[in-house]
């Protein structure tokens, strides 16, 4: 049985990657690269797209490589132990603005961003795979997954809330602020990742395939539970991707900007931070919820139904800032569903890995868990692109602001555009939650 300190150590792994680096890369990087670093909007968009295509190749290769690792520290832990410091350093360098010309900056940004995505994969894929060899007890897998998500959501909340205050405390130019913030958060992320690698244990010995073979990749697509869970994983990231990517537009255009309620200023990050806290709380409750329901599959179904119903309900809230607390209440309910299913997803990946080992005779845990990381990146990238496409279909036009960045032309913000923004935060995620519910209902592993 794992001790409490090991579960906390495991949580620190996703607190570093999901709660710090991925959160900042998702929220701060677009603004940083255009307004501070000096890339054009087209360059920044191309950089993100190229990085996602890069991940499609590196994630499964990293999973296969991790599965074949032999060391005194185990199969997956050495990647965290020895990858922690490069992880933190490269993240810090990515938020540094060198005194180069336009071409030099472009080369620096592309090189460092692709290197960061490679190191993120090198650490995060083995981290996820670690769950498959820490315990064979289903309830304990759920507990580890719950600790993981609590760590990610808690650190995500801390990052969202503290980021602007740390910038203000640092002072100086925007470039100096981002450089210092990158160094601070990079050190914290490296320390958390290293602690995770050192204080966790691998209790199960995977049955390795000694030679690399593309047959492993072909076997994945014959693995029906893996195919369905990967589709579910993509849906969960579409669901979150739509809501996070469109929330800024919703606050700015549908609700008229930041909302002051007494001494509290509710902006985009504060609005979404309510959801982060809720996800953290209900992530911790997920194992008990699963035991009460009786199976991971049905617990996931009910959590998805919560997301479906509350997302539809949000659409019918009047588009008026005076209803902000009702909006936050519904967001909290939706986040309860997200918090309940998030730990289950990774625990179910461990079940799929066990199923694959029984079926094929060799372990492909790293390869299977890499699909979860790939789904995360794919869902976030595609949802952002779809939002831009759908806003354009609704009639929104782009223009350049004073910094030369692409923004929505205020004259094109019609009632149709506002309705589209509102729907992208509610009805579109609701449809995704419906698909997710049906896939979970049909998921073949009944654990």
PDB file of N, CA and C in Angstrom, residues 17 39 64 139 160 197 209 244 260 345 415 417:
ATOM      1  N   UNK A  17       3.570  19.978 -14.392  1.00  0.00           N
ATOM      2  CA  UNK A  17       3.339  19.988 -15.843  1.00  0.00           C
ATOM      3  C   UNK A  17       1.977  20.559 -16.216  1.00  0.00           C
ATOM      4  N   UNK A  39       6.765  38.444 -32.102  1.00  0.00           N
ATOM      5  CA  UNK A  39       6.363  37.676 -33.273  1.00  0.00           C
ATOM      6  C   UNK A  39       5.068  38.240 -33.843  1.00  0.00           C
ATOM      7  N   UNK A  64       6.819   4.512 -26.441  1.00  0.00           N
ATOM      8  CA  UNK A  64       7.476   3.254 -26.786  1.00  0.00           C
ATOM      9  C   UNK A  64       8.882   3.192 -26.202  1.00  0.00           C
ATOM     10  N   UNK A 139      -8.861   0.577  -6.664  1.00  0.00           N
ATOM     11  CA  UNK A 139      -9.219   1.714  -5.807  1.00  0.00           C
ATOM     12  C   UNK A 139      -8.009   2.611  -5.570  1.00  0.00           C
ATOM     13  N   UNK A 160      -2.970  30.813 -12.010  1.00  0.00           N
ATOM     14  CA  UNK A 160      -3.877  31.810 -12.589  1.00  0.00           C
ATOM     15  C   UNK A 160      -3.989  33.057 -11.715  1.00  0.00           C
ATOM     16  N   UNK A 197       9.687  12.189  -9.020  1.00  0.00           N
ATOM     17  CA  UNK A 197      10.501  11.063  -9.463  1.00  0.00           C
ATOM     18  C   UNK A 197      11.215  10.342  -8.332  1.00  0.00           C
ATOM     19  N   UNK A 209       8.721  -5.706 -24.443  1.00  0.00           N
ATOM     20  CA  UNK A 209       9.072  -6.192 -25.777  1.00  0.00           C
ATOM     21  C   UNK A 209      10.496  -5.719 -26.035  1.00  0.00           C
ATOM     22  N   UNK A 244     -12.323  27.226 -22.141  1.00  0.00           N
ATOM     23  CA  UNK A 244     -11.204  28.104 -21.773  1.00  0.00           C
ATOM     24  C   UNK A 244     -10.892  29.104 -22.876  1.00  0.00           C
ATOM     25  N   UNK A 260     -17.080  44.421 -11.817  1.00  0.00           N
ATOM     26  CA  UNK A 260     -16.740  44.757 -10.435  1.00  0.00           C
ATOM     27  C   UNK A 260     -17.918  44.435  -9.523  1.00  0.00           C
ATOM     28  N   UNK A 345     -10.293   9.238 -16.029  1.00  0.00           N
ATOM     29  CA  UNK A 345      -9.710   9.054 -17.354  1.00  0.00           C
ATOM     30  C   UNK A 345      -8.353   8.372 -17.263  1.00  0.00           C
ATOM     31  N   UNK A 415     -25.370  40.790 -32.945  1.00  0.00           N
ATOM     32  CA  UNK A 415     -26.060  39.819 -32.080  1.00  0.00           C
ATOM     33  C   UNK A 415     -25.763  38.373 -32.469  1.00  0.00           C
ATOM     34  N   UNK A 417     -22.921  37.216 -33.698  1.00  0.00           N
ATOM     35  CA  UNK A 417     -21.593  36.889 -33.182  1.00  0.00           C
ATOM     36  C   UNK A 417     -21.659  36.632 -31.683  1.00  0.00           C
TER      37      UNK A 417
END
